[in-house]
PDB file of C-alpha atoms in Angstrom:
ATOM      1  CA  UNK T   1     122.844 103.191 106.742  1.00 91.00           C
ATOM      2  CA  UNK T   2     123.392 105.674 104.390  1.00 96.00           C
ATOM      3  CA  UNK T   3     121.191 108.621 103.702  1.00 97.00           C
ATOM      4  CA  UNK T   4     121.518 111.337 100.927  1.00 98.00           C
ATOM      5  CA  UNK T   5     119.531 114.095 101.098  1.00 98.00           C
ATOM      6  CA  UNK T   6     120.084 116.175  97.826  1.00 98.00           C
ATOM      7  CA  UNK T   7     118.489 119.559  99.062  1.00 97.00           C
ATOM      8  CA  UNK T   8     121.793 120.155 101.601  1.00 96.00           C
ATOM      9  CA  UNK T   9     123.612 120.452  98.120  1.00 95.00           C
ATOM     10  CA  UNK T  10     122.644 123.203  95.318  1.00 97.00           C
ATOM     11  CA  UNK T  11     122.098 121.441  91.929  1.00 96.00           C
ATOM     12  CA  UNK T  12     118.886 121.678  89.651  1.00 97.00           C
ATOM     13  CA  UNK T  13     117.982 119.160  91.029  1.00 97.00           C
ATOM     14  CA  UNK T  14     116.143 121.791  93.437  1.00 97.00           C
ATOM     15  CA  UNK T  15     114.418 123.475  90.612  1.00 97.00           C
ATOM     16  CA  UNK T  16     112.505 120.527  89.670  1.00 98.00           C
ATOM     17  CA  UNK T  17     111.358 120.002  93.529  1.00 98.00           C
ATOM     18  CA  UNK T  18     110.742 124.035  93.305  1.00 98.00           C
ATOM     19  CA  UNK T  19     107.943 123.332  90.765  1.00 97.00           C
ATOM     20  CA  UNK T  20     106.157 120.203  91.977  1.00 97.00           C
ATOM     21  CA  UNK T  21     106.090 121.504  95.385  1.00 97.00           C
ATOM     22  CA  UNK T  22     104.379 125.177  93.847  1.00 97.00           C
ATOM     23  CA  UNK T  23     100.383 125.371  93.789  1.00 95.00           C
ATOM     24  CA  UNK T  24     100.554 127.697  90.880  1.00 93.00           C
ATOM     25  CA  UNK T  25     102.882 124.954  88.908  1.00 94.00           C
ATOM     26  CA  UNK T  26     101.194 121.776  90.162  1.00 93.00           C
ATOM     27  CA  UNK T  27      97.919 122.861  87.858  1.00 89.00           C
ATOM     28  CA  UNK T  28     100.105 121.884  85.118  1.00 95.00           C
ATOM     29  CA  UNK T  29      99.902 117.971  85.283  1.00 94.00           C
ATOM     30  CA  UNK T  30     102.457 117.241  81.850  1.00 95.00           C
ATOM     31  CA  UNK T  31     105.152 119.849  83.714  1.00 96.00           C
ATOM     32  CA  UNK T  32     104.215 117.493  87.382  1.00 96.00           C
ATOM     33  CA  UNK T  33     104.880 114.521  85.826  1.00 96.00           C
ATOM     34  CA  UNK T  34     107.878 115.530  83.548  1.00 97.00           C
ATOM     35  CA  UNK T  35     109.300 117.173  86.680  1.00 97.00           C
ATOM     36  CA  UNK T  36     109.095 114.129  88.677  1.00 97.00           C
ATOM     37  CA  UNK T  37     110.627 111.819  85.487  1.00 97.00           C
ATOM     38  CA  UNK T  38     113.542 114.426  85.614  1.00 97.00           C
ATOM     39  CA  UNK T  39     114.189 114.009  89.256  1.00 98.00           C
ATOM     40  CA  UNK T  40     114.341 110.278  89.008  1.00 98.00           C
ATOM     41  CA  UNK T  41     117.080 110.960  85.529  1.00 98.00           C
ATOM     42  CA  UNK T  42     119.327 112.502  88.209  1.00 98.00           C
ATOM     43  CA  UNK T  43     118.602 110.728  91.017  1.00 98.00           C
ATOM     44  CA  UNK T  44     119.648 107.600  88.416  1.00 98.00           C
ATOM     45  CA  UNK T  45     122.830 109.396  87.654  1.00 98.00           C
ATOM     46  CA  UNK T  46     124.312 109.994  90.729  1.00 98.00           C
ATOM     47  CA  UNK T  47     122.994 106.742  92.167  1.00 98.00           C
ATOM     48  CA  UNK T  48     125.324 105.005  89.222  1.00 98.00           C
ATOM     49  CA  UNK T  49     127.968 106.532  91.034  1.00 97.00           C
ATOM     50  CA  UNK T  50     127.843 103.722  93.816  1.00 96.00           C
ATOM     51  CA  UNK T  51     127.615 100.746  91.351  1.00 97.00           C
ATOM     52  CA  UNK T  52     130.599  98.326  90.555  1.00 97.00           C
ATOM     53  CA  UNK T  53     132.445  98.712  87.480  1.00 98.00           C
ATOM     54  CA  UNK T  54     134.964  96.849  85.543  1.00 98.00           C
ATOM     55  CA  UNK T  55     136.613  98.055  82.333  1.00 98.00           C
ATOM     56  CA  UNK T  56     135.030  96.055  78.952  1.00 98.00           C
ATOM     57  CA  UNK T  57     136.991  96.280  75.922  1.00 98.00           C
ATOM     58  CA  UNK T  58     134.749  97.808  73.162  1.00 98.00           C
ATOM     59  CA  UNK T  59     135.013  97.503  69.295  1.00 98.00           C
ATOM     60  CA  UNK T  60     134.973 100.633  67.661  1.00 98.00           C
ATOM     61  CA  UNK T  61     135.051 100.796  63.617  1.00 98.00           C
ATOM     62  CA  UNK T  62     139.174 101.882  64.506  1.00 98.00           C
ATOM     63  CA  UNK T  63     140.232 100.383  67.126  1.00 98.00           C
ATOM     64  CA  UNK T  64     139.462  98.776  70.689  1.00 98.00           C
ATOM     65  CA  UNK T  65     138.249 101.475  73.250  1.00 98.00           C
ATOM     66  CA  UNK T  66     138.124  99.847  76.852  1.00 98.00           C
ATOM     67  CA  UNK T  67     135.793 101.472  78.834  1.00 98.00           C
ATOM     68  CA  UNK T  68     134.131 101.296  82.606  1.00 98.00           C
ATOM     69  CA  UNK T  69     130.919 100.093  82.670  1.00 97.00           C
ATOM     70  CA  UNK T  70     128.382  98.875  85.773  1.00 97.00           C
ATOM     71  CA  UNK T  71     128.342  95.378  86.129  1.00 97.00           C
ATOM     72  CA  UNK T  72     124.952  95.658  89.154  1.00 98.00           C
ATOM     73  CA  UNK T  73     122.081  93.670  87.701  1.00 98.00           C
ATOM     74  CA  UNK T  74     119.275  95.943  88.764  1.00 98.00           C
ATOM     75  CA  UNK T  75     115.654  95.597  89.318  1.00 98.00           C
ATOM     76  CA  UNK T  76     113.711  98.627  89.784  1.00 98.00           C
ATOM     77  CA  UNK T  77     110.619  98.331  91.719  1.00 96.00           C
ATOM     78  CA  UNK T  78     107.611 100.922  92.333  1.00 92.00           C
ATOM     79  CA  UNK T  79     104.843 101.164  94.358  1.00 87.00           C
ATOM     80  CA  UNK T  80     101.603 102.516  92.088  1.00 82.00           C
ATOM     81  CA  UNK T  81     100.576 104.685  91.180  1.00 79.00           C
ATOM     82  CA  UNK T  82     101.863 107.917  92.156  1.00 83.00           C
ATOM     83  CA  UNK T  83     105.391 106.185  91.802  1.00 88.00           C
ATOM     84  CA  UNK T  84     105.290 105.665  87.475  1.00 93.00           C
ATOM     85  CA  UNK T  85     107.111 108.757  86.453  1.00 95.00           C
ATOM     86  CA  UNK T  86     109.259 108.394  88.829  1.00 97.00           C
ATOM     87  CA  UNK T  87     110.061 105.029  87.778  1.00 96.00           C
ATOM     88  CA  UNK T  88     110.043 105.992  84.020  1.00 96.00           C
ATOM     89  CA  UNK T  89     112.829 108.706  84.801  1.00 97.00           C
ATOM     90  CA  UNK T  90     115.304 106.060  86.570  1.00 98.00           C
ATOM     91  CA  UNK T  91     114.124 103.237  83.445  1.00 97.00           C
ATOM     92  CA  UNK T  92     115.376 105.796  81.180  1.00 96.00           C
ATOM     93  CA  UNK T  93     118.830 106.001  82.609  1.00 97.00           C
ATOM     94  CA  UNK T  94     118.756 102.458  83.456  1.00 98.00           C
ATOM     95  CA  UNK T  95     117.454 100.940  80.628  1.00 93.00           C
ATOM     96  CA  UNK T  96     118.623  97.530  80.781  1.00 94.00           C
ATOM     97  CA  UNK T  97     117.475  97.073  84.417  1.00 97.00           C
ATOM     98  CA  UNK T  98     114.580  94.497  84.996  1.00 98.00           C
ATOM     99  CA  UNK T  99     111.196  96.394  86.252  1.00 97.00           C
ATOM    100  CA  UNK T 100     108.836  95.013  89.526  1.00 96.00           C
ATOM    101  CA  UNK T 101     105.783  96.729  90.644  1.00 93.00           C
ATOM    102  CA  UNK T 102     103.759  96.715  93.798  1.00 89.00           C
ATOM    103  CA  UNK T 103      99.978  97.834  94.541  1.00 82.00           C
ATOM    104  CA  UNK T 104     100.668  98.996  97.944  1.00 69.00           C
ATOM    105  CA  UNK T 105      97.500 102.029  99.340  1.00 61.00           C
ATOM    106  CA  UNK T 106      96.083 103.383 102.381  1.00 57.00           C
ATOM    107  CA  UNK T 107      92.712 101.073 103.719  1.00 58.00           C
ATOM    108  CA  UNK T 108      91.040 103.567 105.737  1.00 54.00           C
ATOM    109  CA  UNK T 109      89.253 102.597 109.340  1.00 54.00           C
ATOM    110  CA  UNK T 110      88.041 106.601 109.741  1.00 57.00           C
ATOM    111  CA  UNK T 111      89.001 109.448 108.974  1.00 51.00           C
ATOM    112  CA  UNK T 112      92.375 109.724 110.360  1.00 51.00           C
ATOM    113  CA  UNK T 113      93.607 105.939 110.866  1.00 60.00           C
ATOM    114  CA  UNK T 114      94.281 103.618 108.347  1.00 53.00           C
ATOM    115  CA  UNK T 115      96.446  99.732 107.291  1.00 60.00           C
ATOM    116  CA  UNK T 116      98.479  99.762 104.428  1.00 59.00           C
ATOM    117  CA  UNK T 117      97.607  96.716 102.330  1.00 66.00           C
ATOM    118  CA  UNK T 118      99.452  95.217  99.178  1.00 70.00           C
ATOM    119  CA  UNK T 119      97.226  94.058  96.676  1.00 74.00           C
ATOM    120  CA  UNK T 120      99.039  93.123  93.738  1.00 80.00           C
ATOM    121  CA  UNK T 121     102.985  92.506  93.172  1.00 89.00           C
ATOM    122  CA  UNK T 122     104.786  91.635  89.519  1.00 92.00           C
ATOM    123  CA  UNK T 123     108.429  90.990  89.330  1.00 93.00           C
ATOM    124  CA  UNK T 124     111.266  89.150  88.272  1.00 96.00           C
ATOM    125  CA  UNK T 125     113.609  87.065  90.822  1.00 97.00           C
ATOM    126  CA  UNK T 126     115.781  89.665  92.495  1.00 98.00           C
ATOM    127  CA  UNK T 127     118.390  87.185  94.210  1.00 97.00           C
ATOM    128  CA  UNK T 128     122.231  88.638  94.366  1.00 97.00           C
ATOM    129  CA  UNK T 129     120.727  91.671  92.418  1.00 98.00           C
ATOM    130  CA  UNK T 130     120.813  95.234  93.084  1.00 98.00           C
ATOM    131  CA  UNK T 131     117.230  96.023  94.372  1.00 98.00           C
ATOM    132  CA  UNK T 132     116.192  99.686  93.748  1.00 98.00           C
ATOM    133  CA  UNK T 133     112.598 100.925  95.074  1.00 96.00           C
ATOM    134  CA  UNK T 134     110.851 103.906  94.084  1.00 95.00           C
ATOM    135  CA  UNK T 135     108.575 106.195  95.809  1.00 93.00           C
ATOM    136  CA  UNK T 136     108.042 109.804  94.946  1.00 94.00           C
ATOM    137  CA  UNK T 137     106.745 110.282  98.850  1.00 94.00           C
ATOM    138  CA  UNK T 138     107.452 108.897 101.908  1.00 95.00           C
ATOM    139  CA  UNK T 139     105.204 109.764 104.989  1.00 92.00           C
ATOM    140  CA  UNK T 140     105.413 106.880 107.321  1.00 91.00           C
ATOM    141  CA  UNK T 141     107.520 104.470 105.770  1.00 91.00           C
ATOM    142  CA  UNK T 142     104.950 101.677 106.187  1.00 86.00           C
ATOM    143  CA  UNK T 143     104.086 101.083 102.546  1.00 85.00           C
ATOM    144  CA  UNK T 144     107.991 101.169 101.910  1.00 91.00           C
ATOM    145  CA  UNK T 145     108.206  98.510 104.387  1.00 90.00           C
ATOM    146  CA  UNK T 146     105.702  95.958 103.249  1.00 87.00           C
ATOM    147  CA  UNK T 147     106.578  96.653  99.790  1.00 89.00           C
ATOM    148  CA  UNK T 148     110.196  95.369 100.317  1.00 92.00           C
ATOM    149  CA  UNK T 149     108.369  92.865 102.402  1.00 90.00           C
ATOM    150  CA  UNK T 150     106.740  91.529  98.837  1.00 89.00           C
ATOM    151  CA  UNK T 151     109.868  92.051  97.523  1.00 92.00           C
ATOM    152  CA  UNK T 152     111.369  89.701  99.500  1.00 94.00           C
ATOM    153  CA  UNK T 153     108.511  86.289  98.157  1.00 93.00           C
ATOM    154  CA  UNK T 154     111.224  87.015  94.909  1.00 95.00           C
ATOM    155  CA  UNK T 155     114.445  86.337  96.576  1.00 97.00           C
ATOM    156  CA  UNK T 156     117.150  88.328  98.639  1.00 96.00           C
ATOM    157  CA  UNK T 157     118.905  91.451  96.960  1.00 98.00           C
ATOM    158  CA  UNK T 158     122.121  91.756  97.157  1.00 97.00           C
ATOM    159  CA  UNK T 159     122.057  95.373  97.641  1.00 97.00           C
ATOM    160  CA  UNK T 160     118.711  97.580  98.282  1.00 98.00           C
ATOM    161  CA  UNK T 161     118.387 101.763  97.552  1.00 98.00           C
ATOM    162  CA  UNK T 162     115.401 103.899  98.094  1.00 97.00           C
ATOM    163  CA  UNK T 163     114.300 106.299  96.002  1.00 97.00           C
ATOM    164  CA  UNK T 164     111.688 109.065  97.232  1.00 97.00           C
ATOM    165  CA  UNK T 165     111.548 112.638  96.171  1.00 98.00           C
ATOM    166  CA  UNK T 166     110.063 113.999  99.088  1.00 97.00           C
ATOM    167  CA  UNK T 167     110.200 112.062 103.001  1.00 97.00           C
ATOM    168  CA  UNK T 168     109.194 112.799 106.336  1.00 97.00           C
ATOM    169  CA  UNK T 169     111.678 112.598 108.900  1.00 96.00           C
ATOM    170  CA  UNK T 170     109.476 109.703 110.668  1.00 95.00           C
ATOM    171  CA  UNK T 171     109.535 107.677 107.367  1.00 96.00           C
ATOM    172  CA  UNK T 172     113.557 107.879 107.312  1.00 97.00           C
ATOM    173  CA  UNK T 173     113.884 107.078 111.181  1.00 96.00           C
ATOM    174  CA  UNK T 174     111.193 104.369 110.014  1.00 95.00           C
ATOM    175  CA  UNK T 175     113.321 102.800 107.081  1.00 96.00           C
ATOM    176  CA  UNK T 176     117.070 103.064 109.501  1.00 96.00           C
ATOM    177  CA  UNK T 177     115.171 100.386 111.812  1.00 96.00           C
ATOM    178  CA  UNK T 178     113.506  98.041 109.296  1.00 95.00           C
ATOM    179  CA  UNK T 179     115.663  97.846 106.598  1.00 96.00           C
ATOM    180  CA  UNK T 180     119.372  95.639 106.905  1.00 96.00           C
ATOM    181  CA  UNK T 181     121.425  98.581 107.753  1.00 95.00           C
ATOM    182  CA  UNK T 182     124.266  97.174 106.245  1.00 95.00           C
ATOM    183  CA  UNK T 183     123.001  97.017 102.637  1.00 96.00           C
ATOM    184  CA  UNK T 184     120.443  99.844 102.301  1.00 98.00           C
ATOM    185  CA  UNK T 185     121.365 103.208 100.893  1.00 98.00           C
ATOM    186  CA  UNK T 186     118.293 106.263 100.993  1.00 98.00           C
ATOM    187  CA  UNK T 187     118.166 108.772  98.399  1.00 98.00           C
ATOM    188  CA  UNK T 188     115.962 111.784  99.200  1.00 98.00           C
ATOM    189  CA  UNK T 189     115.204 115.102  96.782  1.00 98.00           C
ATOM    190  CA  UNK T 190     114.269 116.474 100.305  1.00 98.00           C
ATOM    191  CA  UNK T 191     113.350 115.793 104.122  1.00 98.00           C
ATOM    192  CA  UNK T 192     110.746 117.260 105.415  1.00 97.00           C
ATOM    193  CA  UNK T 193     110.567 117.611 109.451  1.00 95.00           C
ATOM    194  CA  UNK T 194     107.471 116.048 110.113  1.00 93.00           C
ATOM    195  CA  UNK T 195     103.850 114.829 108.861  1.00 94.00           C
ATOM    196  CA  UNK T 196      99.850 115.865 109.998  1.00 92.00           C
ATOM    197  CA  UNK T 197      96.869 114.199 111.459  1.00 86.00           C
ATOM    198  CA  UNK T 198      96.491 112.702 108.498  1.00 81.00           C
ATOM    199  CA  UNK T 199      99.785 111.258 107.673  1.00 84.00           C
ATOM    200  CA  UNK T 200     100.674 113.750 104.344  1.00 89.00           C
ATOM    201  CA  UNK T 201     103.901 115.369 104.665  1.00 96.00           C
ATOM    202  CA  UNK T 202     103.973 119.055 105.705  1.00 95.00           C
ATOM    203  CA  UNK T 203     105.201 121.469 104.288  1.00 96.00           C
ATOM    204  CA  UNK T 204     105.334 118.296 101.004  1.00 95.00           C
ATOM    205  CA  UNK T 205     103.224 118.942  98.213  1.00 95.00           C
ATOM    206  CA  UNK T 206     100.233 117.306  98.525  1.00 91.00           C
ATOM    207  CA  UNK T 207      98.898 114.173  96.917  1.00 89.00           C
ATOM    208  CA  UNK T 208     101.416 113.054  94.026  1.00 90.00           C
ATOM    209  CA  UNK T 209      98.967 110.512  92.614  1.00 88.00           C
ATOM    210  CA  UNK T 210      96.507 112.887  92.424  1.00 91.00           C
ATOM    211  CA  UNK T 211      98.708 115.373  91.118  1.00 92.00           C
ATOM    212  CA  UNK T 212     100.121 113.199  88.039  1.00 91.00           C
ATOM    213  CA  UNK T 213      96.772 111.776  86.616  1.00 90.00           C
ATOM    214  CA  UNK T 214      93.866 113.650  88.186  1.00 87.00           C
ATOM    215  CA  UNK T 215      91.940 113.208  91.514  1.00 85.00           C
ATOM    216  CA  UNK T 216      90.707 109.618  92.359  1.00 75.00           C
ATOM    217  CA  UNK T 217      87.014 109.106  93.470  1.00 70.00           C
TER     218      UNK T 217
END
């Protein structure tokens, strides 16, 4: 299985993670989620890289112009809520691609354990189609997990790649063993070496949801 992890490369790419990670940015929830949206633009882009292409012959007001285009039917899926301008910055690159979403969140037993549960799922069939999920964190891997697990009532992808912005190392060493390593590519803004008690990501950057659209009760 593949993983990328863009923060072993310099691009701005790590400006963007710069500010959402920064307490004195964060305050600014527009700049959050427009920072997130712009990670997911180049995430998009260099995820495009890996697609199949064949050359189309194009009609220009002169001439023909033949041209290589992708030829992956994709479906992007993401798991609310934290996960929408994440999704809107890959949808804007991928604009043609068909759009799932999953209600995946944390069902608490006390304090410091808790089930993952999926509560709602919407999406198209995703049989012999390039399946991408999106995730702006990854702490455990478990609501990854049963989210492609929903995934799957809508048909077997042909290809899958994950999207997150910031992951623990657990979640990755999570996602190698669950996910068919033959077909599964991880994308990562950065890897952070481990999570706390309470399963956030350290150092991360808190709670993303929370972060985008205001603090839940």
């Amino acid at each position: 299985m593949k993983v990328i992890d863009f923060s072993r490369t310099n691009s701005i790419l790590n400006q963007y993670v710069s500010e959402i990670r920064n307490v004195e940015v964060q305050n600014d929830r527009l700049r959050f989620r427009r920072n997130i949206e712009r990670i997911g633009e180049v995430m998009a882009y260099e995820m495009s890289k890996e697609f199949q292409y064949s050359v189309k012959n194009i009609q220009t007001p002169l001439g023909i112009a033949p041209v290589s285009t992708p030829d992956n039917r994709l479906v992007i899926s993401t798991i609310l809520r934290a996960g929408l301008p994440f999704h809107q910055g890959f949808l804007r690159y991928f604009d043609y691609a068909e759009n799932a979403f999953v209600s995946a969140y944390r069902k608490y037993k006390d304090t410091l354990k808790f089930d993952i549960h999926i509560e709602y799922i919407a999406s198209p069939r995703i049989d012999e189609k390039t399946l991408i999920i999106t995730d702006p964190m990854l702490a455990t891997g478990s609501s990854m997990e049963l989210s492609y697990q929903a995934m799957l009532t809508k048909g077997k992808p042909s290809n899958i790649h994950i999207a997150s912005i910031i992951a623990s190392q657990q979640a990755i060493d999570h996602i190698c063993e669950v996910f068919p390593e033959d077909k599964t590519t991880i994308w990562c803004a950065a890897i952070d070496p481990e999570i706390n008690d309470h399963s956030y990501i350290v150092p991360g950057l808190g709670d993303a949801g929370d972060l985008a659209y205001g603090e839940k009760e």
